[in-house]
mmCIF file of C-alpha atoms in Angstrom:
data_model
loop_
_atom_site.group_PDB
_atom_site.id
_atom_site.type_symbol
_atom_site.label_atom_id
_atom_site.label_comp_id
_atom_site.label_asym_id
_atom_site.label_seq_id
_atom_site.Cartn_x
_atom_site.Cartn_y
_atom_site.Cartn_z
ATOM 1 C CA UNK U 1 132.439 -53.220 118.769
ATOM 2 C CA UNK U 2 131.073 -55.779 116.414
ATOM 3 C CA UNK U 3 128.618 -57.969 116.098
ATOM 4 C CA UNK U 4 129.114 -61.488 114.579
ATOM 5 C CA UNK U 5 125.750 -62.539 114.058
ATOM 6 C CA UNK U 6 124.565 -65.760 113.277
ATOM 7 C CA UNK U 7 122.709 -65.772 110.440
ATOM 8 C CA UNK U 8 123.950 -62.282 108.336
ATOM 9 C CA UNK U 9 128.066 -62.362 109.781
ATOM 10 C CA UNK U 10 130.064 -59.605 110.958
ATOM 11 C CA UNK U 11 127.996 -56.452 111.609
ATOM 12 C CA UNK U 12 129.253 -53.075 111.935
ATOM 13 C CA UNK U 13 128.182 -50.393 114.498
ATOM 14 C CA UNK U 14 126.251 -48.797 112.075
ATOM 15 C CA UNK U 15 123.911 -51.886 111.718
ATOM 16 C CA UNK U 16 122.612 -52.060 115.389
ATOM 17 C CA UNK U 17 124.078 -49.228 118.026
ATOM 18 C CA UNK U 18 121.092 -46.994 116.605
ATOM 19 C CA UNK U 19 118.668 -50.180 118.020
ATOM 20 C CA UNK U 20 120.699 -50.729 120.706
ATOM 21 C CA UNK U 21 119.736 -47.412 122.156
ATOM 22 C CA UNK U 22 116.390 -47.185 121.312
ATOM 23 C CA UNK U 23 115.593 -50.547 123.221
ATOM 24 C CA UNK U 24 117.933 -49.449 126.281
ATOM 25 C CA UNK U 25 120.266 -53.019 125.726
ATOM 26 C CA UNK U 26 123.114 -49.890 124.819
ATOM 27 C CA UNK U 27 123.184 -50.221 128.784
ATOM 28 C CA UNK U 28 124.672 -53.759 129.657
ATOM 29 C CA UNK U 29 126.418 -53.706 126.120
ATOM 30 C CA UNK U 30 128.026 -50.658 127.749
ATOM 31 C CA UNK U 31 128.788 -52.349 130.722
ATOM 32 C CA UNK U 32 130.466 -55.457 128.709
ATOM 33 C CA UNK U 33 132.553 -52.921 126.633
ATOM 34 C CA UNK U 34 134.391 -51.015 129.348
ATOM 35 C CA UNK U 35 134.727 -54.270 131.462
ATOM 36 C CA UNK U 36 136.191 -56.011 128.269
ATOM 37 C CA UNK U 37 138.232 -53.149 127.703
ATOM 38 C CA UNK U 38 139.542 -52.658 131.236
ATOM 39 C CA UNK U 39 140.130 -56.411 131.665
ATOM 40 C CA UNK U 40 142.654 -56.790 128.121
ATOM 41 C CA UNK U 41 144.182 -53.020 129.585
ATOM 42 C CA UNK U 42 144.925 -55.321 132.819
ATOM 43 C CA UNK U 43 146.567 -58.046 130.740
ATOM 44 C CA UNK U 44 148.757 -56.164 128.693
ATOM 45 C CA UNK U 45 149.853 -53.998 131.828
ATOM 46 C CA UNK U 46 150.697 -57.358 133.565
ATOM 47 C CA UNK U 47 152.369 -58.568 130.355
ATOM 48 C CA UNK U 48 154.943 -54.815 130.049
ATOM 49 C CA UNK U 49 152.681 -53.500 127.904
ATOM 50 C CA UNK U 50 151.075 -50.739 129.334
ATOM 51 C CA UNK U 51 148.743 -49.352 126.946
ATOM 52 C CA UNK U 52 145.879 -46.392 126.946
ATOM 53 C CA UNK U 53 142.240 -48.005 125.411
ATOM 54 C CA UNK U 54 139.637 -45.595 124.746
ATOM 55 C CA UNK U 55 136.086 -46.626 124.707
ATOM 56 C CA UNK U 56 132.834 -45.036 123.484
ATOM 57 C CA UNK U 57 130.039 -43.719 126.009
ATOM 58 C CA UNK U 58 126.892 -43.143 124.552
ATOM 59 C CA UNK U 59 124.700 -40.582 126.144
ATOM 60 C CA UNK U 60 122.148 -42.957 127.204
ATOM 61 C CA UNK U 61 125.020 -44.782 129.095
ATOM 62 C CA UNK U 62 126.822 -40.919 130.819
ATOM 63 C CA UNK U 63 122.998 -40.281 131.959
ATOM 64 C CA UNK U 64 122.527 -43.233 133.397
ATOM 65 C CA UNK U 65 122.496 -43.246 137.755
ATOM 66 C CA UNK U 66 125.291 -46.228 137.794
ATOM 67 C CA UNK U 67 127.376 -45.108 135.543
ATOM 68 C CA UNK U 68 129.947 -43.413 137.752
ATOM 69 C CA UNK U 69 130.072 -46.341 140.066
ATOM 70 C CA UNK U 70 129.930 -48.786 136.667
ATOM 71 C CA UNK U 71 133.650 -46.940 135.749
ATOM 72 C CA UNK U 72 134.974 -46.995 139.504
ATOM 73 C CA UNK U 73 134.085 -51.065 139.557
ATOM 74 C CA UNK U 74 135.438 -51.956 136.268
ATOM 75 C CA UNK U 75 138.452 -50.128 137.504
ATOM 76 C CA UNK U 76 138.706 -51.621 140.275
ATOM 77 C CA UNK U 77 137.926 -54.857 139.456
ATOM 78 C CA UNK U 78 140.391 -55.370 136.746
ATOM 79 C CA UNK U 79 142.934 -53.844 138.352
ATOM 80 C CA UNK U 80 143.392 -51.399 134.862
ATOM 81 C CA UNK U 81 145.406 -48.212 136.045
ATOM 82 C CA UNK U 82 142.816 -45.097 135.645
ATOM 83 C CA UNK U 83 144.716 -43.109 133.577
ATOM 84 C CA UNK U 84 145.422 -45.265 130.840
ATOM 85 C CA UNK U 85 141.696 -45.215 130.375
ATOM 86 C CA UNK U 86 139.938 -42.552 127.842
ATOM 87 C CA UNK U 87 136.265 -42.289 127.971
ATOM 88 C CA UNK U 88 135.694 -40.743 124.424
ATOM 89 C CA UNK U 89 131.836 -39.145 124.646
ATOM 90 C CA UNK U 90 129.947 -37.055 122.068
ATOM 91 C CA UNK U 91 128.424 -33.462 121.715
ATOM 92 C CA UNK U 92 124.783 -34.974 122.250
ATOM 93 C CA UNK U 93 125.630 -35.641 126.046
ATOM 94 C CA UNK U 94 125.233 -32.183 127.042
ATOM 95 C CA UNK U 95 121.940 -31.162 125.449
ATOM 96 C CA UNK U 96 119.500 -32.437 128.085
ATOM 97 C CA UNK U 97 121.502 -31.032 131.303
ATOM 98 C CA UNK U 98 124.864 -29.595 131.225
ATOM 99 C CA UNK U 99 125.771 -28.894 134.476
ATOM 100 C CA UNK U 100 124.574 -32.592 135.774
ATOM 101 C CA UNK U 101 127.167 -33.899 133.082
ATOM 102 C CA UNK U 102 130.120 -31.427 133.937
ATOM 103 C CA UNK U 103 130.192 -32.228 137.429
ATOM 104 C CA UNK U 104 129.760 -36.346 136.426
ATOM 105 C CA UNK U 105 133.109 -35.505 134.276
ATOM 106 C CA UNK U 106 134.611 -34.402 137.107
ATOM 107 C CA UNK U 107 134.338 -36.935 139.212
ATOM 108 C CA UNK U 108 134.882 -39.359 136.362
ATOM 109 C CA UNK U 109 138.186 -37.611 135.560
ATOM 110 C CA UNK U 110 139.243 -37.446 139.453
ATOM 111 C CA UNK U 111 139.436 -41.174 139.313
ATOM 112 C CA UNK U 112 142.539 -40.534 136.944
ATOM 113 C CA UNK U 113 140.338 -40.894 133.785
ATOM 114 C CA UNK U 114 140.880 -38.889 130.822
ATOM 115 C CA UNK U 115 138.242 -37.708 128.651
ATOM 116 C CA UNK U 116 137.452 -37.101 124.863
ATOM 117 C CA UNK U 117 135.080 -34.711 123.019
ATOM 118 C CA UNK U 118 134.020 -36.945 119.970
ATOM 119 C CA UNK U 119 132.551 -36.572 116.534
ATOM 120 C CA UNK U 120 133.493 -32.657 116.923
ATOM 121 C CA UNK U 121 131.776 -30.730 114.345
ATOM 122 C CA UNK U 122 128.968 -32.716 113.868
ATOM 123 C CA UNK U 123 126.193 -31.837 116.519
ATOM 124 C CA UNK U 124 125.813 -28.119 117.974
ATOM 125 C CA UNK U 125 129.707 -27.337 119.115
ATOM 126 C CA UNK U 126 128.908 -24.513 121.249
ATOM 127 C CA UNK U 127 132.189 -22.177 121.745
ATOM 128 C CA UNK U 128 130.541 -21.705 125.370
ATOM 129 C CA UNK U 129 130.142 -25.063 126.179
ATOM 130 C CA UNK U 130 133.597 -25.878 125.310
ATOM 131 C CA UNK U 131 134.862 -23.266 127.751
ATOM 132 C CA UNK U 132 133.025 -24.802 130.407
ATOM 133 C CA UNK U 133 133.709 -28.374 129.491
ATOM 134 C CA UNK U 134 136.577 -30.247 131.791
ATOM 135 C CA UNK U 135 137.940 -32.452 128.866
ATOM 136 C CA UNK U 136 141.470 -33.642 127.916
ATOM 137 C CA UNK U 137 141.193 -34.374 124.280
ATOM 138 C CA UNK U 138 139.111 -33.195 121.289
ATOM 139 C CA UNK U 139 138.204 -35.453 118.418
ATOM 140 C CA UNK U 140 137.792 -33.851 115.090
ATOM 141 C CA UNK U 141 135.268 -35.467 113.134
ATOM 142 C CA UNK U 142 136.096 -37.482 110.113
ATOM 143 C CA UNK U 143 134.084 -35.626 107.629
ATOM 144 C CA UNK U 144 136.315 -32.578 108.055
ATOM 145 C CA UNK U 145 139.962 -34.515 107.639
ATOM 146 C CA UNK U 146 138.408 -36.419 104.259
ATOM 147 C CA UNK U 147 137.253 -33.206 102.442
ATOM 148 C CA UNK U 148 141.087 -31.191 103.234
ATOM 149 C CA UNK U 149 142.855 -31.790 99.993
ATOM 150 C CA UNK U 150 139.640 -30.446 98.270
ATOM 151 C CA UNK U 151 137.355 -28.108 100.278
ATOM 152 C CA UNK U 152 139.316 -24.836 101.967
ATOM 153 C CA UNK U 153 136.226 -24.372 104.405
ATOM 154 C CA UNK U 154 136.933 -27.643 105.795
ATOM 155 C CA UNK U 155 140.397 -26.568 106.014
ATOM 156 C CA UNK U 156 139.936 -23.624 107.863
ATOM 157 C CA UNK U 157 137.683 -24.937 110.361
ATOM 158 C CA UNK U 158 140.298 -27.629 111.341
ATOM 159 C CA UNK U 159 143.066 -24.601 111.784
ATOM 160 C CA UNK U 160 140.475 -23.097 113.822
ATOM 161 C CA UNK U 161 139.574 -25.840 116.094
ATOM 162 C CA UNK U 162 143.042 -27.106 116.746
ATOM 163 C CA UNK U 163 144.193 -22.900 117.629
ATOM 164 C CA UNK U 164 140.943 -22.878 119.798
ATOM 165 C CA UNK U 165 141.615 -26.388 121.668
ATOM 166 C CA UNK U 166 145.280 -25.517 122.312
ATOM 167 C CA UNK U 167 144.385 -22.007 123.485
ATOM 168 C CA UNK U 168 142.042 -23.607 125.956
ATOM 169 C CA UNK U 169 144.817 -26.336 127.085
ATOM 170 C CA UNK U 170 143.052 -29.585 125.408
ATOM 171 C CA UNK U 171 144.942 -31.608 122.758
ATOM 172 C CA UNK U 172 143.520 -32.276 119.084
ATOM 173 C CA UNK U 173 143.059 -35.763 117.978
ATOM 174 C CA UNK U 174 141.856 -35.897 114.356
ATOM 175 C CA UNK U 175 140.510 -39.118 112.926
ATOM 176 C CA UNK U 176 139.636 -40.691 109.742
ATOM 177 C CA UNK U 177 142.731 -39.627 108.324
ATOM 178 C CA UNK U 178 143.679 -42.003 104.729
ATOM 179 C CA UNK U 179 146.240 -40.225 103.058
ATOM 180 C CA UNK U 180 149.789 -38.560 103.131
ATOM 181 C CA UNK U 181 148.017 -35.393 101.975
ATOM 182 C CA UNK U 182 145.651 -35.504 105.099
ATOM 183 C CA UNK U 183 148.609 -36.153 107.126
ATOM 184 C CA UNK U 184 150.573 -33.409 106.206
ATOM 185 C CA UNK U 185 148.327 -31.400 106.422
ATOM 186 C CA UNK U 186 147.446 -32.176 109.918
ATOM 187 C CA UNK U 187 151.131 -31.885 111.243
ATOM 188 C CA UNK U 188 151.518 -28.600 109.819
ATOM 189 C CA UNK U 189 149.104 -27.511 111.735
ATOM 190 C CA UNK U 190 150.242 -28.806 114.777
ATOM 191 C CA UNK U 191 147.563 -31.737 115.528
ATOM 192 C CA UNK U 192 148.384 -33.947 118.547
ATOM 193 C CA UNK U 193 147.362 -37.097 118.010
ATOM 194 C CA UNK U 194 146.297 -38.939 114.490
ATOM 195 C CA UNK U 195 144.404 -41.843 113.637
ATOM 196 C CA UNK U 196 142.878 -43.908 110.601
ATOM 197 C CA UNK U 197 143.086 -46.155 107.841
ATOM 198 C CA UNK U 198 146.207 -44.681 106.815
ATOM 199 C CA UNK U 199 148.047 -46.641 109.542
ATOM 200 C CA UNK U 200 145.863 -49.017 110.608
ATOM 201 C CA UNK U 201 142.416 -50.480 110.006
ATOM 202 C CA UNK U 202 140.773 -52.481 113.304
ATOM 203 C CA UNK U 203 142.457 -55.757 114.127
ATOM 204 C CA UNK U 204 142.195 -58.434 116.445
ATOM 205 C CA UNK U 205 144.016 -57.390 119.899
ATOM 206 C CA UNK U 206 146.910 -60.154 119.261
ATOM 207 C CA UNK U 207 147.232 -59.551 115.487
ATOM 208 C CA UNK U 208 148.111 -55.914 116.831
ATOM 209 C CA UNK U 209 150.633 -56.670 119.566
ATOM 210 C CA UNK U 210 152.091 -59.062 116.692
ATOM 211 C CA UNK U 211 152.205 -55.868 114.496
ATOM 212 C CA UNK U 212 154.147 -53.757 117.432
ATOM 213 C CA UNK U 213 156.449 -56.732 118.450
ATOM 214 C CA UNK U 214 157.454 -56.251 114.425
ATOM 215 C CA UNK U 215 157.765 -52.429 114.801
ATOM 216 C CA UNK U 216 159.658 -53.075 118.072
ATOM 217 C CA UNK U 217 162.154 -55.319 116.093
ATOM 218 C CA UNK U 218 162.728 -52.930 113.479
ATOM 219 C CA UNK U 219 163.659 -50.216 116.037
ATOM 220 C CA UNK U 220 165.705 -52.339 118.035
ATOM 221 C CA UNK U 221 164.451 -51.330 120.769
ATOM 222 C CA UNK U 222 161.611 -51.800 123.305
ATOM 223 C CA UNK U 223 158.131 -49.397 122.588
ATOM 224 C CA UNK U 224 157.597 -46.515 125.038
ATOM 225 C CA UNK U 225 154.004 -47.332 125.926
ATOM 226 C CA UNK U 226 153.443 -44.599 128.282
ATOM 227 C CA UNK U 227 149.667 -43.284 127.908
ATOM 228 C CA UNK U 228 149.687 -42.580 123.831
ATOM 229 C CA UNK U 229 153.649 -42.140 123.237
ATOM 230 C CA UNK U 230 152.977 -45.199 120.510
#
């Protein structure tokens, strides 16, 4: 999300999701986002292009009492199929009351929905939590891939987390990744899914089906958009 504000332009996250908490507004932004998102998900569906969007839950959002039905009516309301949906929440969920947010996942995830651990690495990253946590994807945090070509601990932690993840049956995404030495990397170790400024930086929603329509040219053939085949 970003904010183009009238007096100081384009703002970033950064510059007013920390505010947006603290005053509770993180709430109907929330709302707004996963409609939004759920609502273009609907339009490309009807147009062939049936893509996955993920969308970031902050924990203020997960705790609150409407969420569950907030997800169910956006859903339902758009029409967006539930499993092209990825609710992508972070470590910090879980510290107040575990169990309350386990069962929430469930329910969440019954609806078709698929879930991501975010920012992995960064806040406590209990090995017993994990276990217990019904998730289908795991995020590795940014500040991990960016120090691989020069920091072996860094290295060894993402070989870790990726063997742990696939032991348990969740798939690795890692993000932030800038350079073919990252990406190597990565695929030698078997990550699932990639992501960063190495492919793309964010773009308007028709400057990227633009870019596709070009990669679908090239190919000569039509895009498999099934869930995150792209």
């Amino acid at each position: 999300i970003r904010w183009e504000h009238p007096g100081k332009g384009l703002l970033q996250p950064g510059d007013f999701i920390a505010i947006a908490e603290e005053s509770g507004l993180i709430i109907p932004i929330g709302e707004w986002v996963l409609q939004s998102a759920c609502d273009m998900g609907a339009d490309l569906v009807s147009k062939g292009k049936p893509i996955s969007i993920a969308v970031n839950i902050s924990a203020k959002q997960l705790k609150h009492t409407d969420f569950y039905d907030s997800v169910v009516t956006c859903l339902e309301s758009s029409g967006y199929p539930a499993d092209l949906l990825e609710l992508e929440i972070t470590e910090s969920c879980f510290l107040d009351d575990l169990d309350a947010v386990i069962v929430l996942i469930q329910r969440i995830r019954m609806l078709g929905v698929t879930i991501s651990l975010d920012d992995f690495g960064t806040g406590f990253s209990s090995l017993n939590y994990l276990r217990q946590l019904p998730v289908d994807f795991l995020k590795i945090d940014q500040s991990f891939v960016q120090q691989i070509t020069i920091d072996q601990q860094s290295q060894a932690i993402i070989s870790f987390v990726i063997n742990l993840a696939h032991e348990l049956g969740i798939k690795v995404i890692a993000e932030g990744v800038e350079t073919e030495e990252q990406l190597s990397f990565l695929i030698n170790r078997k990550v699932n899914f990639i992501q960063g400024f190495l492919f793309y930086r964010p773009i308007p929603l028709d400057e990227l089906m633009g870019c596709l329509s070009k990669i679908e040219d090239l190919c000569g053939e039509t895009l498999d958009f099934g869930g995150r085949s792209i």
